[in-house]
CSV table of C-alpha atoms and ligand atoms in Angstrom, one decimal:
chain,number,residue,atom,x,y,z
M,209,UNK,CA,0.0,0.0,0.0
M,210,UNK,CA,1.2,3.5,-0.8
M,211,UNK,CA,2.2,5.8,2.0
M,212,UNK,CA,0.7,8.8,0.2
M,213,UNK,CA,-2.1,8.5,-2.3
M,214,UNK,CA,-3.3,11.7,-4.0
M,215,UNK,CA,-6.3,11.0,-6.1
M,216,UNK,CA,-8.0,13.3,-8.7
M,217,UNK,CA,-7.2,16.3,-6.6
M,218,UNK,CA,-8.3,19.7,-8.0
M,219,UNK,CA,-7.6,23.1,-6.4
M,220,UNK,CA,-9.2,26.3,-7.5
M,221,UNK,CA,-8.5,29.9,-6.6
M,222,UNK,CA,-11.8,31.6,-7.4
M,223,UNK,CA,-12.5,30.8,-11.0
M,224,UNK,CA,-8.9,29.9,-11.7
M,225,UNK,CA,-8.0,26.2,-11.6
M,226,UNK,CA,-4.5,25.6,-10.2
M,227,UNK,CA,-4.6,21.8,-10.1
M,228,UNK,CA,-6.8,19.7,-12.3
M,229,UNK,CA,-7.4,16.1,-11.2
M,230,UNK,CA,-3.9,15.4,-10.1
M,231,UNK,CA,-3.1,11.8,-9.0
M,232,UNK,CA,0.1,10.5,-7.6
M,233,UNK,CA,1.4,7.9,-5.2
M,234,UNK,CA,4.5,7.9,-2.9
M,235,UNK,CA,5.5,4.5,-1.5
M,236,UNK,CA,7.1,4.2,1.9
M,237,UNK,CA,10.8,5.1,1.7
M,238,UNK,CA,10.4,6.6,-1.7
M,239,UNK,CA,11.5,10.1,-2.8
M,240,UNK,CA,9.3,11.6,-5.5
M,241,UNK,CA,10.1,14.9,-7.1
M,242,UNK,CA,7.4,17.1,-8.6
M,243,UNK,CA,8.9,19.3,-11.3
M,244,UNK,CA,7.5,21.9,-13.7
M,245,UNK,CA,7.8,25.6,-14.6
M,246,UNK,CA,6.9,28.4,-12.3
M,247,UNK,CA,3.1,28.7,-11.8
M,248,UNK,CA,2.3,25.1,-12.8
M,249,UNK,CA,0.8,24.3,-9.4
M,250,UNK,CA,3.6,22.6,-7.5
M,251,UNK,CA,3.2,24.6,-4.3
M,252,UNK,CA,-0.6,24.4,-4.5
M,253,UNK,CA,-0.2,20.6,-4.6
M,254,UNK,CA,1.9,20.5,-1.4
M,255,UNK,CA,-0.3,23.0,0.3
M,256,UNK,CA,-3.4,20.9,-0.6
M,257,UNK,CA,-1.7,17.8,0.8
M,258,UNK,CA,-0.8,19.7,4.0
M,259,UNK,CA,-4.4,20.9,4.4
M,260,UNK,CA,-3.4,24.5,3.8
M,261,UNK,CA,-5.5,24.8,0.7
M,262,UNK,CA,-9.0,23.3,0.3
M,263,UNK,CA,-9.6,20.6,-2.3
M,264,UNK,CA,-12.3,21.3,-4.9
M,265,UNK,CA,-12.3,17.6,-5.7
M,266,UNK,CA,-10.4,14.4,-4.9
M,267,UNK,CA,-8.8,12.9,-1.9
M,268,UNK,CA,-5.5,12.7,0.0
M,269,UNK,CA,-4.8,9.5,1.9
M,270,UNK,CA,-1.7,9.2,4.1
M,271,UNK,CA,-0.8,5.8,5.7
M,272,UNK,CA,-4.2,4.5,4.8
M,273,UNK,CA,-6.1,7.4,6.5
M,274,UNK,CA,-8.2,9.9,4.5
M,275,UNK,CA,-7.0,13.4,5.5
M,276,UNK,CA,-10.3,15.2,4.8
M,277,UNK,CA,-11.0,17.4,7.8
M,278,UNK,CA,-7.7,16.6,9.6
M,279,UNK,CA,-5.9,19.8,10.6
M,280,UNK,CA,-2.4,20.4,9.3
M,281,UNK,CA,-0.6,19.9,12.6
M,282,UNK,CA,-2.3,16.5,13.0
M,283,UNK,CA,-1.3,15.2,9.5
M,284,UNK,CA,2.0,13.7,10.5
M,285,UNK,CA,3.9,15.7,7.9
M,286,UNK,CA,7.4,17.4,8.0
M,287,UNK,CA,7.2,20.6,6.0
M,288,UNK,CA,10.2,22.5,4.6
M,289,UNK,CA,8.5,25.4,2.9
M,290,UNK,CA,10.0,28.8,2.1
M,291,UNK,CA,7.3,30.6,4.1
M,292,UNK,CA,8.0,28.4,7.1
M,293,UNK,CA,11.2,30.2,8.0
M,294,UNK,CA,13.0,29.5,11.2
M,295,UNK,CA,11.7,31.1,14.4
M,296,UNK,CA,14.0,34.0,14.9
M,297,UNK,CA,13.5,34.2,18.7
M,298,UNK,CA,14.4,30.6,19.3
M,299,UNK,CA,17.9,29.0,19.4
M,300,UNK,CA,18.9,26.5,16.7
M,301,UNK,CA,18.2,23.6,19.1
M,302,UNK,CA,14.8,25.0,20.1
M,303,UNK,CA,13.9,25.4,16.4
M,304,UNK,CA,14.7,21.8,15.8
M,305,UNK,CA,12.9,20.6,18.9
M,306,UNK,CA,9.8,22.6,18.0
M,307,UNK,CA,7.8,19.8,16.6
M,308,UNK,CA,8.8,17.5,19.5
M,309,UNK,CA,7.4,20.0,22.0
M,310,UNK,CA,4.1,19.8,20.1
M,311,UNK,CA,4.3,16.0,20.5
M,312,UNK,CA,4.8,16.6,24.2
M,313,UNK,CA,8.0,14.8,24.4
M,314,UNK,CA,9.9,15.4,27.7
M,315,UNK,CA,12.6,18.0,27.7
M,316,UNK,CA,15.6,15.6,28.0
M,317,UNK,CA,14.4,13.5,25.1
M,318,UNK,CA,13.7,16.7,23.1
M,319,UNK,CA,17.3,17.9,23.4
M,320,UNK,CA,18.7,14.5,22.7
M,321,UNK,CA,16.7,14.1,19.5
M,322,UNK,CA,17.5,17.7,18.4
M,323,UNK,CA,21.2,17.0,18.9
M,324,UNK,CA,20.9,13.8,16.9
M,325,UNK,CA,19.3,15.7,14.0
M,326,UNK,CA,21.8,18.5,14.1
M,327,UNK,CA,24.6,15.9,13.9
M,328,UNK,CA,22.9,14.3,11.0
M,329,UNK,CA,22.8,17.6,9.0
M,330,UNK,CA,26.4,18.4,9.9
M,331,UNK,CA,25.6,21.0,12.5
M,332,UNK,CA,26.6,19.2,15.7
M,333,UNK,CA,27.2,21.6,18.5
M,334,UNK,CA,25.1,24.4,16.9
M,335,UNK,CA,22.2,23.9,19.4
M,336,UNK,CA,22.7,26.9,21.6
M,337,UNK,CA,23.4,29.4,18.7
M,338,UNK,CA,20.9,32.0,17.6
M,339,UNK,CA,19.4,31.5,14.1
M,340,UNK,CA,20.3,35.0,12.9
M,341,UNK,CA,24.0,34.3,12.7
M,342,UNK,CA,23.5,31.3,10.4
M,343,UNK,CA,24.6,31.3,6.8
M,344,UNK,CA,22.0,30.5,4.1
M,345,UNK,CA,23.1,26.9,3.8
M,346,UNK,CA,23.2,26.4,7.6
M,347,UNK,CA,19.7,27.8,8.0
M,348,UNK,CA,18.4,25.3,5.3
M,349,UNK,CA,20.0,22.5,7.2
M,350,UNK,CA,18.4,23.6,10.5
M,351,UNK,CA,15.0,23.8,8.7
M,352,UNK,CA,15.6,20.2,7.4
M,353,UNK,CA,16.5,19.0,10.9
M,354,UNK,CA,13.4,20.7,12.3
M,355,UNK,CA,11.2,19.0,9.6
M,356,UNK,CA,12.7,15.6,10.3
M,357,UNK,CA,12.9,15.6,14.1
M,358,UNK,CA,9.4,14.3,14.8
M,359,UNK,CA,9.9,11.4,12.3
M,360,UNK,CA,7.0,12.4,10.1
M,361,UNK,CA,5.3,9.9,7.9
M,362,UNK,CA,5.9,12.1,4.9
M,363,UNK,CA,8.4,14.9,4.4
M,364,UNK,CA,7.4,17.6,2.0
M,365,UNK,CA,9.9,20.1,0.6
M,366,UNK,CA,9.0,23.1,-1.5
M,367,UNK,CA,12.0,24.4,-3.5
M,368,UNK,CA,14.1,24.1,-0.3
M,369,UNK,CA,17.3,25.2,-2.0
M,370,UNK,CA,15.8,27.9,-4.1
M,371,UNK,CA,17.6,30.8,-2.6
M,372,UNK,CA,21.1,29.3,-2.4
M,373,UNK,CA,23.9,29.7,-4.9
M,374,UNK,CA,24.7,27.0,-7.4
M,375,UNK,CA,27.7,25.3,-5.7
M,376,UNK,CA,26.0,25.2,-2.3
M,377,UNK,CA,22.8,23.8,-3.9
M,378,UNK,CA,24.8,21.0,-5.5
M,379,UNK,CA,26.4,20.2,-2.2
M,380,UNK,CA,23.2,20.3,-0.3
M,381,UNK,CA,21.4,18.2,-2.9
M,382,UNK,CA,24.0,15.5,-2.3
M,383,UNK,CA,23.6,15.8,1.4
M,384,UNK,CA,19.8,15.6,1.2
M,385,UNK,CA,20.1,12.4,-0.8
M,386,UNK,CA,22.4,10.9,1.9
M,387,UNK,CA,20.0,11.9,4.7
M,388,UNK,CA,16.9,10.6,2.8
M,389,UNK,CA,18.5,7.3,2.1
M,390,UNK,CA,20.1,7.0,5.6
M,391,UNK,CA,16.8,7.6,7.3
M,392,UNK,CA,14.6,5.8,4.8
M,393,UNK,CA,12.6,9.1,4.5
M,394,UNK,CA,9.5,9.2,2.4
M,395,UNK,CA,9.5,12.5,0.7
M,396,UNK,CA,7.7,14.6,-1.8
M,397,UNK,CA,10.1,17.2,-3.2
M,398,UNK,CA,9.1,20.1,-5.3
M,399,UNK,CA,11.5,22.0,-7.6
M,400,UNK,CA,11.6,23.8,-10.9
M,401,UNK,CA,15.2,22.5,-11.3
M,402,UNK,CA,15.3,19.3,-13.2
M,403,UNK,CA,18.9,18.6,-12.2
M,404,UNK,CA,18.0,18.7,-8.5
M,405,UNK,CA,15.0,16.4,-9.1
M,406,UNK,CA,17.1,13.9,-11.1
M,407,UNK,CA,19.8,13.9,-8.4
M,408,UNK,CA,17.4,13.3,-5.6
M,409,UNK,CA,14.4,11.4,-6.7
M,410,UNK,CA,13.5,7.8,-7.2
M,411,UNK,CA,10.6,9.0,-9.4
M,412,UNK,CA,9.8,12.2,-11.1
M,413,UNK,CA,6.3,13.7,-11.8
M,414,UNK,CA,6.1,16.5,-14.4
M,415,UNK,CA,3.4,19.0,-13.9
M,416,UNK,CA,2.1,21.4,-16.6
M,417,UNK,CA,-0.6,24.0,-16.0
M,418,UNK,CA,-2.0,22.0,-13.1
M,419,UNK,CA,-1.9,18.6,-14.8
M,420,UNK,CA,0.4,15.6,-14.5
M,421,UNK,CA,1.9,15.1,-18.0
M,422,UNK,CA,4.4,12.4,-17.3
M,423,UNK,CA,5.8,10.4,-14.4
M,424,UNK,CA,8.5,7.8,-14.0
M,425,UNK,CA,12.0,7.1,-12.9
M,426,UNK,CA,14.4,9.9,-13.9
M,427,UNK,CA,16.4,7.9,-16.5
M,428,UNK,CA,13.2,6.8,-18.2
M,429,UNK,CA,11.8,10.4,-18.3
M,430,UNK,CA,15.1,11.6,-19.7
M,431,UNK,CA,15.3,8.9,-22.4
M,432,UNK,CA,11.7,8.9,-23.4
M,433,UNK,CA,10.0,12.2,-22.9
M,434,UNK,CA,6.4,11.9,-24.1
M,435,UNK,CA,6.0,15.4,-25.4
M,436,UNK,CA,7.9,18.4,-26.7
M,437,UNK,CA,7.0,20.2,-23.5
M,438,UNK,CA,8.7,17.6,-21.3
M,439,UNK,CA,11.7,17.3,-23.6
M,440,UNK,CA,12.2,21.1,-23.5
M,441,UNK,CA,11.6,21.4,-19.8
M,442,UNK,CA,14.3,18.7,-19.2
M,443,UNK,CA,16.7,20.7,-21.3
M,444,UNK,CA,17.0,18.5,-24.3
M,445,UNK,CA,18.4,20.8,-27.0
M,446,UNK,CA,18.0,19.2,-30.3
M,447,UNK,CA,14.3,19.3,-31.1
M,448,UNK,CA,13.8,19.5,-34.9
M,449,UNK,CA,10.8,19.2,-37.2
M,450,UNK,CA,10.1,16.2,-39.4
M,451,UNK,CA,6.9,16.9,-41.4
M,452,UNK,CA,4.4,17.9,-38.7
M,453,UNK,CA,6.2,16.1,-35.9
M,454,UNK,CA,8.9,17.1,-33.5
M,455,UNK,CA,12.0,14.9,-33.4
M,456,UNK,CA,14.3,14.7,-30.5
M,457,UNK,CA,17.9,14.0,-31.4
M,458,UNK,CA,19.8,13.1,-28.2
M,459,UNK,CA,23.2,14.7,-27.9
M,460,UNK,CA,25.0,11.3,-28.0
M,461,UNK,CA,23.3,10.7,-31.4
M,462,UNK,CA,25.2,13.6,-32.9
M,463,UNK,CA,28.9,13.0,-33.4
M,464,UNK,CA,31.3,15.7,-34.3
M,465,UNK,CA,33.4,14.3,-37.0
M,466,UNK,CA,35.9,17.0,-37.9
M,467,UNK,CA,36.4,20.7,-38.4
M,468,UNK,CA,36.0,21.5,-42.1
M,469,UNK,CA,36.9,24.4,-44.4
M,470,UNK,CA,34.0,24.3,-46.8
M,471,UNK,CA,30.4,23.4,-47.1
M,472,UNK,CA,29.9,19.7,-47.5
M,473,UNK,CA,26.4,18.7,-48.4
M,474,UNK,CA,24.4,16.1,-46.5
M,475,UNK,CA,25.4,12.7,-47.6
M,476,UNK,CA,22.7,10.0,-47.7
M,477,UNK,CA,19.7,10.1,-45.5
M,478,UNK,CA,20.5,12.2,-42.5
M,479,UNK,CA,24.0,11.1,-42.1
M,480,UNK,CA,26.5,13.9,-42.3
M,481,UNK,CA,25.8,17.6,-42.2
M,482,UNK,CA,28.0,20.6,-41.9
M,483,UNK,CA,27.2,23.2,-39.4
M,484,UNK,CA,28.4,26.7,-38.4
M,485,UNK,CA,29.4,27.2,-34.8
M,486,UNK,CA,27.4,30.0,-33.2
M,487,UNK,CA,28.1,29.6,-29.5
M,488,UNK,CA,30.6,27.7,-27.4
M,489,UNK,CA,30.2,27.0,-23.7
M,490,UNK,CA,32.8,25.3,-21.6
M,491,UNK,CA,31.3,22.9,-19.1
M,492,UNK,CA,33.0,20.3,-17.0
M,493,UNK,CA,35.9,19.8,-19.3
M,494,UNK,CA,34.0,19.6,-22.6
M,495,UNK,CA,33.0,22.1,-25.2
M,496,UNK,CA,29.2,22.4,-25.7
M,497,UNK,CA,28.7,23.9,-29.1
M,498,UNK,CA,25.5,25.4,-30.5
M,499,UNK,CA,25.6,25.5,-34.3
M,500,UNK,CA,23.3,26.1,-37.2
M,501,UNK,CA,23.0,23.8,-40.2
M,502,UNK,CA,24.0,25.1,-43.5
M,503,UNK,CA,21.8,22.7,-45.3
M,504,UNK,CA,18.5,23.6,-43.9
M,505,UNK,CA,16.5,20.7,-45.0
M,506,UNK,CA,17.7,17.1,-45.1
M,507,UNK,CA,15.1,14.7,-46.4
M,508,UNK,CA,12.2,16.7,-44.9
M,509,UNK,CA,14.0,16.9,-41.5
M,510,UNK,CA,14.5,20.5,-40.6
M,511,UNK,CA,17.8,20.6,-38.8
M,512,UNK,CA,17.2,23.4,-36.2
M,513,UNK,CA,19.9,24.7,-33.9
M,514,UNK,CA,22.3,21.9,-33.2
M,515,UNK,CA,23.9,21.3,-29.8
M,516,UNK,CA,27.0,19.1,-30.0
M,517,UNK,CA,29.4,18.2,-27.3
M,518,UNK,CA,33.1,18.1,-28.3
M,519,UNK,CA,35.7,16.0,-26.6
M,520,UNK,CA,38.2,16.6,-29.3
M,521,UNK,CA,41.5,18.2,-28.4
M,522,UNK,CA,41.1,21.1,-30.8
M,523,UNK,CA,38.7,23.8,-29.9
M,524,UNK,CA,36.0,24.6,-32.5
M,525,UNK,CA,36.0,28.3,-33.5
M,526,UNK,CA,33.1,30.7,-33.5
M,527,UNK,CA,31.9,31.0,-37.1
M,528,UNK,CA,33.9,27.9,-38.1
M,529,UNK,CA,32.4,24.9,-39.7
M,530,UNK,CA,32.1,21.4,-38.3
M,531,UNK,CA,31.0,18.2,-39.9
M,532,UNK,CA,28.6,16.2,-37.8
M,533,UNK,CA,27.2,12.8,-38.1
M,534,UNK,CA,23.6,12.1,-37.0
M,535,UNK,CA,23.0,8.5,-35.9
M,536,UNK,CA,19.4,8.3,-37.2
M,537,UNK,CA,18.3,5.1,-35.4
M,538,UNK,CA,18.5,7.1,-32.2
M,539,UNK,CA,16.0,9.8,-33.2
M,540,UNK,CA,12.9,9.9,-31.0
M,541,UNK,CA,9.8,11.1,-32.6
M,542,UNK,CA,7.6,12.9,-30.1
P,96,ADP,P1,4.2,26.8,-8.6
P,96,ADP,O1,4.5,26.5,-7.1
P,96,ADP,O2,4.4,25.7,-9.5
P,96,ADP,O3,5.0,28.0,-9.0
P,96,ADP,P2,1.6,27.6,-7.6
P,96,ADP,O4,1.0,26.4,-7.0
P,96,ADP,O5,2.2,28.6,-6.7
P,96,ADP,O6,2.7,27.2,-8.7
P,96,ADP,O7,0.6,28.4,-8.5
P,96,ADP,C1,-0.3,27.8,-9.4
P,96,ADP,C2,-1.2,28.8,-10.0
P,96,ADP,O8,-2.1,29.2,-9.0
P,96,ADP,C3,-0.6,30.0,-10.5
P,96,ADP,O9,-1.3,30.5,-11.7
P,96,ADP,C4,-0.7,31.0,-9.4
P,96,ADP,O10,-0.7,32.3,-9.9
P,96,ADP,C5,-2.0,30.6,-8.8
P,96,ADP,N1,-2.1,30.9,-7.3
P,96,ADP,C6,-1.3,30.4,-6.4
P,96,ADP,N2,-1.6,30.7,-5.2
P,96,ADP,C7,-2.7,31.5,-5.3
P,96,ADP,C8,-3.6,32.3,-4.4
P,96,ADP,N3,-3.4,32.2,-3.1
P,96,ADP,N4,-4.6,33.0,-4.9
P,96,ADP,C9,-4.8,33.0,-6.3
P,96,ADP,N5,-4.1,32.4,-7.2
P,96,ADP,C10,-3.0,31.6,-6.7
P,97,MG,MG1,5.9,27.3,-5.8
């Protein structure tokens, strides 16, 4: 049986529908990430599950219990939401122990548990500090410890790393994953950042304008996006047109062959094509080149902007030409 079962949930703000019959399941010990662009309904979904937003339709069942009419603080949830900032007048330890106090745990057990959780998030010994002296990353760790302390049945995180810089985010994502796996946490994690979702989640649910458009394990969603929207949102670059369809050409299906001097026409059906380099980015030791094809139509395939990754020793030049090979049995028609 699923730990969390969201069934046909709709949420309306006045006449505007924010969620339209959304269904999803989270098994015990599973981390599910909900991703989608800003405004697609991610926060509304978490707020509806938390009982902070009324449902227009559908049901939320947690641990076999229908949550209709159950107030937020009795739902057995750990919440890490942006608007649930740390309590400024409490120490770090008291912030972490807050949910335990609500559970009426005795004081000694409260501090022991708070210390355990602070150790877990790498802030052992921070208990007596004030929260205003914490860095952004430390504050997020305290918020995580606070959400986890009462051992909630479900942890829900709403863009928990949104305000942090990239390097710190990457580090905290790795730490979150370690904590989730170590504790066997069941979590629903919301983010607009697909890289964060892919690094953290066992399963990903893609939302678009209040509707679930695809769900599955990260690798599967990456390999087989069901629509142009999903492919674009995940950051697949090479989406071209074939007749009235959109074709996804995965980066590994495009091989840079060599830098050339002159136009060389496409040879055979979609095999080789010469392109002009328009942009070069250096990422993690490789050149990621965006180029434009000089032969605009190859057997009814409109080769749009091409993104190719170069491992070759020589750096491609802006405005230079490159011959690429397209491995056509790897094209995915969306
Ligand atoms: P996300 O978290 O994915 O950015 P939200 O759930 O916050 O999306 O918002 C979904 C839609 O509902 C958006 O169109 C947003 O403008 C609208 N919305 C969110 N909260 C409210 C509210 N309290 N009142 C009216 N409209 C809202
Ligand atoms: Mg949001």
